[in-house]
């Protein structure tokens, strides 16, 4: 994480304000990615494992980390969160939500605890051939932070084909716009968890956002999901 330059945060914030999502490359080294993938099999790191097909969430397996989080994940969460807070608060103001988020992640954690949300939400996801993730939103209780991140742990050019990240944006009285991204290994994508403001003729209006993953045609795809709020269950 020390290789994220200051400029890149400005770029990230501008991109979030303008497009609703932002991509930052080289956040994780290939080594860090490989270690996270290798540890997919280390049971004591996780609190829960979900076979996605069973719940009709798609096809693949994901595992929620348990607290204390591995250092690299805790570091990403703590370093990225304060950079997103100004944008999150701007969004809430533009949408007249009457909500504002605290500057420190530990304070968000306290707000979650007050609502009975105290389980870790970062997760690692694994998809093989045919694997996919149906369009969804990651809300785990009353308290939620409006942005989350996904880090790409391997690469579509050598490890898998297909498996694009899909973001849909739905505005009132219109059909959904798809945004399809295929980031490189080590990249971090930040995107809205449930909605974002878009400036229209009469001020800002709300666009509902969902995300998912298109079918993996071959190989194996791994991602790390970083959600900032804790879960009730
Ligand atoms: O595997 C992906 O790219 C999507 C993961 C996801 O749904 C998440 O991190 O919340
Ligand atoms: Fe998700």
Coordinates of C-alpha atoms in Angstrom, one line a residue, residues 5-232:
X5 CA 0.9 8.0 -4.6
X6 CA -0.9 11.0 -3.2
X7 CA -2.0 12.0 -6.7
X8 CA -3.8 8.8 -7.2
X9 CA -6.2 9.5 -4.3
X10 CA -7.2 12.8 -6.0
X11 CA -7.8 10.8 -9.2
X12 CA -9.7 8.2 -7.4
X13 CA -12.0 10.8 -5.7
X14 CA -12.5 12.6 -9.0
X15 CA -13.5 9.4 -10.8
X16 CA -15.9 8.5 -8.0
X17 CA -17.6 11.9 -8.2
X18 CA -17.8 11.9 -11.9
X19 CA -18.4 8.2 -12.9
X20 CA -19.5 6.6 -9.7
X21 CA -16.6 4.2 -9.7
X22 CA -12.8 4.3 -9.8
X23 CA -10.0 2.0 -10.7
X24 CA -6.5 2.1 -9.1
X25 CA -3.8 -0.2 -10.5
X26 CA -0.9 -1.8 -8.6
X27 CA -2.4 -1.6 -5.2
X28 CA -1.4 -5.2 -4.4
X29 CA 1.9 -6.7 -5.5
X30 CA 1.7 -10.1 -7.4
X31 CA 3.2 -11.6 -4.2
X32 CA 0.6 -10.2 -1.9
X33 CA -2.1 -11.5 -4.4
X34 CA -0.6 -15.0 -4.5
X35 CA -0.4 -15.2 -0.7
X36 CA -4.1 -14.3 -0.3
X37 CA -5.0 -17.0 -3.0
X38 CA -2.8 -19.6 -1.3
X39 CA -4.5 -18.9 2.1
X40 CA -7.9 -19.6 0.6
X41 CA -7.5 -23.1 2.0
X42 CA -6.5 -22.0 5.5
X43 CA -9.8 -22.6 7.4
X44 CA -9.0 -20.7 10.6
X45 CA -8.8 -17.4 8.7
X46 CA -12.6 -17.5 7.9
X47 CA -15.8 -17.3 9.8
X48 CA -18.1 -18.6 7.1
X49 CA -17.9 -20.3 3.7
X50 CA -20.7 -19.9 1.1
X51 CA -21.3 -22.2 -1.9
X52 CA -23.0 -19.6 -4.1
X53 CA -25.1 -22.1 -6.1
X54 CA -26.9 -23.2 -3.0
X55 CA -28.5 -19.8 -2.5
X56 CA -28.8 -19.1 -6.2
X57 CA -26.2 -16.3 -5.9
X58 CA -24.4 -17.7 -8.9
X59 CA -21.6 -20.3 -9.1
X60 CA -18.5 -20.2 -7.1
X61 CA -17.3 -20.2 -3.5
X62 CA -16.7 -17.3 -1.1
X63 CA -15.3 -17.1 2.4
X64 CA -15.8 -14.3 4.9
X65 CA -12.6 -13.5 6.9
X66 CA -12.9 -13.4 10.6
X67 CA -11.5 -10.7 12.9
X68 CA -8.6 -10.1 13.4
X69 CA -8.2 -9.6 9.6
X70 CA -5.0 -10.5 7.8
X71 CA -2.6 -7.4 8.0
X72 CA -2.8 -6.6 4.3
X73 CA -6.7 -6.5 4.4
X74 CA -6.8 -4.4 7.6
X75 CA -4.3 -2.0 6.1
X76 CA -6.3 -1.6 2.8
X77 CA -9.5 -1.1 4.8
X78 CA -7.9 1.5 7.1
X79 CA -6.1 3.4 4.4
X80 CA -8.8 3.5 1.8
X81 CA -11.8 4.3 4.1
X82 CA -10.8 7.9 5.1
X83 CA -10.2 8.7 1.4
X84 CA -13.8 7.7 0.6
X85 CA -15.5 9.5 3.5
X86 CA -15.5 12.9 1.8
X87 CA -17.1 11.5 -1.3
X88 CA -19.6 9.4 0.7
X89 CA -20.6 12.5 2.7
X90 CA -20.9 14.6 -0.5
X91 CA -23.2 11.8 -2.0
X92 CA -25.4 11.8 1.1
X93 CA -25.7 15.6 1.0
X94 CA -26.5 15.6 -2.7
X95 CA -29.2 13.0 -2.1
X96 CA -30.5 14.7 1.0
X97 CA -30.1 11.6 3.1
X98 CA -29.4 13.3 6.4
X99 CA -26.5 10.8 7.0
X100 CA -22.9 11.5 7.5
X101 CA -20.1 9.1 8.0
X102 CA -17.3 9.4 10.6
X103 CA -13.8 10.1 9.5
X104 CA -12.3 7.0 11.1
X105 CA -13.2 3.4 10.4
X106 CA -13.2 2.6 14.1
X107 CA -16.1 5.0 14.5
X108 CA -18.1 3.3 11.7
X109 CA -17.4 0.0 13.5
X110 CA -19.0 1.5 16.7
X111 CA -22.1 2.6 14.7
X112 CA -22.4 -0.9 13.4
X113 CA -22.0 -2.4 16.8
X114 CA -24.8 -0.2 18.2
X115 CA -27.1 -1.9 15.6
X116 CA -25.9 -5.4 16.4
X117 CA -23.6 -5.6 13.4
X118 CA -20.2 -7.0 14.5
X119 CA -19.1 -9.6 12.1
X120 CA -16.3 -9.1 9.6
X121 CA -17.4 -8.6 5.9
X122 CA -14.2 -8.8 3.8
X123 CA -14.3 -11.9 1.7
X124 CA -12.3 -13.8 -0.9
X125 CA -14.2 -15.2 -3.9
X126 CA -13.2 -18.1 -6.2
X127 CA -14.9 -18.9 -9.5
X128 CA -14.0 -21.8 -11.8
X129 CA -15.3 -22.5 -15.3
X130 CA -18.9 -21.5 -15.5
X131 CA -18.6 -19.5 -12.3
X132 CA -20.4 -16.2 -12.1
X133 CA -22.0 -13.8 -9.5
X134 CA -25.6 -12.6 -10.0
X135 CA -26.3 -8.9 -9.7
X136 CA -26.6 -7.8 -6.1
X137 CA -25.9 -5.3 -3.3
X138 CA -23.9 -6.0 -0.2
X139 CA -26.0 -4.6 2.6
X140 CA -25.7 -6.4 5.9
X141 CA -27.9 -4.4 8.2
X142 CA -29.2 -0.9 8.9
X143 CA -25.7 0.7 8.9
X144 CA -23.9 0.6 5.6
X145 CA -21.1 2.6 4.0
X146 CA -22.1 3.5 0.4
X147 CA -18.9 2.4 -1.4
X148 CA -16.9 -0.8 -1.4
X149 CA -13.8 -2.2 -3.1
X150 CA -12.8 -5.3 -5.0
X151 CA -9.2 -6.3 -5.5
X152 CA -8.3 -8.5 -8.5
X153 CA -6.0 -11.2 -7.2
X154 CA -5.2 -12.9 -10.5
X155 CA -5.3 -11.9 -14.2
X156 CA -7.7 -12.4 -17.1
X157 CA -4.7 -12.4 -19.5
X158 CA -3.1 -15.5 -18.0
X159 CA -5.4 -17.1 -15.4
X160 CA -9.0 -17.0 -16.7
X161 CA -11.1 -15.9 -19.6
X162 CA -14.5 -14.2 -19.2
X163 CA -15.4 -13.3 -15.6
X164 CA -15.8 -9.6 -16.3
X165 CA -16.8 -7.4 -13.4
X166 CA -20.3 -5.9 -14.2
X167 CA -21.8 -2.8 -12.6
X168 CA -25.4 -1.8 -13.5
X169 CA -26.8 1.7 -13.0
X170 CA -30.5 2.2 -12.9
X171 CA -32.0 5.6 -12.9
X172 CA -35.8 6.4 -12.4
X173 CA -38.0 5.6 -15.4
X174 CA -35.2 4.0 -17.5
X175 CA -33.6 0.6 -18.0
X176 CA -30.3 -0.3 -16.5
X177 CA -26.9 0.7 -18.0
X178 CA -24.3 -1.9 -17.8
X179 CA -20.6 -1.1 -17.1
X180 CA -18.2 -3.9 -17.8
X181 CA -14.7 -3.9 -16.5
X182 CA -11.8 -6.3 -16.7
X183 CA -9.1 -5.0 -14.3
X184 CA -5.5 -6.3 -14.1
X185 CA -4.1 -8.3 -11.2
X186 CA -3.4 -6.1 -8.2
X187 CA -5.9 -3.4 -9.2
X188 CA -8.5 -2.1 -6.8
X189 CA -11.9 -1.1 -8.1
X190 CA -14.1 1.2 -5.8
X191 CA -17.9 1.3 -6.6
X192 CA -21.2 2.2 -5.0
X193 CA -22.8 -0.3 -2.7
X194 CA -26.4 0.6 -3.3
X195 CA -26.8 4.0 -5.0
X196 CA -25.1 7.2 -6.1
X197 CA -26.2 10.7 -7.1
X198 CA -26.3 11.8 -10.7
X199 CA -26.7 15.5 -11.5
X200 CA -29.8 16.2 -13.6
X201 CA -31.7 19.3 -14.7
X202 CA -33.5 19.6 -11.3
X203 CA -30.6 18.7 -9.1
X204 CA -29.2 15.4 -8.1
X205 CA -31.2 12.2 -8.4
X206 CA -30.6 8.7 -7.2
X207 CA -29.2 5.9 -9.4
X208 CA -29.5 2.4 -8.0
X209 CA -26.3 0.3 -8.5
X210 CA -25.8 -3.4 -8.5
X211 CA -22.7 -5.5 -9.2
X212 CA -21.9 -9.0 -10.3
X213 CA -19.6 -11.1 -12.4
X214 CA -20.1 -12.5 -15.9
X215 CA -19.5 -16.2 -16.6
X216 CA -15.9 -17.4 -16.4
X217 CA -15.2 -19.3 -19.7
X218 CA -12.0 -21.0 -18.6
X219 CA -9.5 -21.0 -15.8
X220 CA -9.9 -19.8 -12.2
X221 CA -10.7 -16.3 -11.0
X222 CA -10.0 -14.9 -7.5
X223 CA -11.0 -11.6 -6.0
X224 CA -10.9 -10.0 -2.6
X225 CA -14.0 -8.0 -1.6
X226 CA -13.6 -5.2 0.9
X227 CA -16.8 -3.9 2.6
X228 CA -16.5 -1.3 5.3
X229 CA -19.5 -1.9 7.4
X230 CA -19.8 -5.0 9.6
X231 CA -22.6 -7.6 9.3
X232 CA -25.4 -8.6 11.6

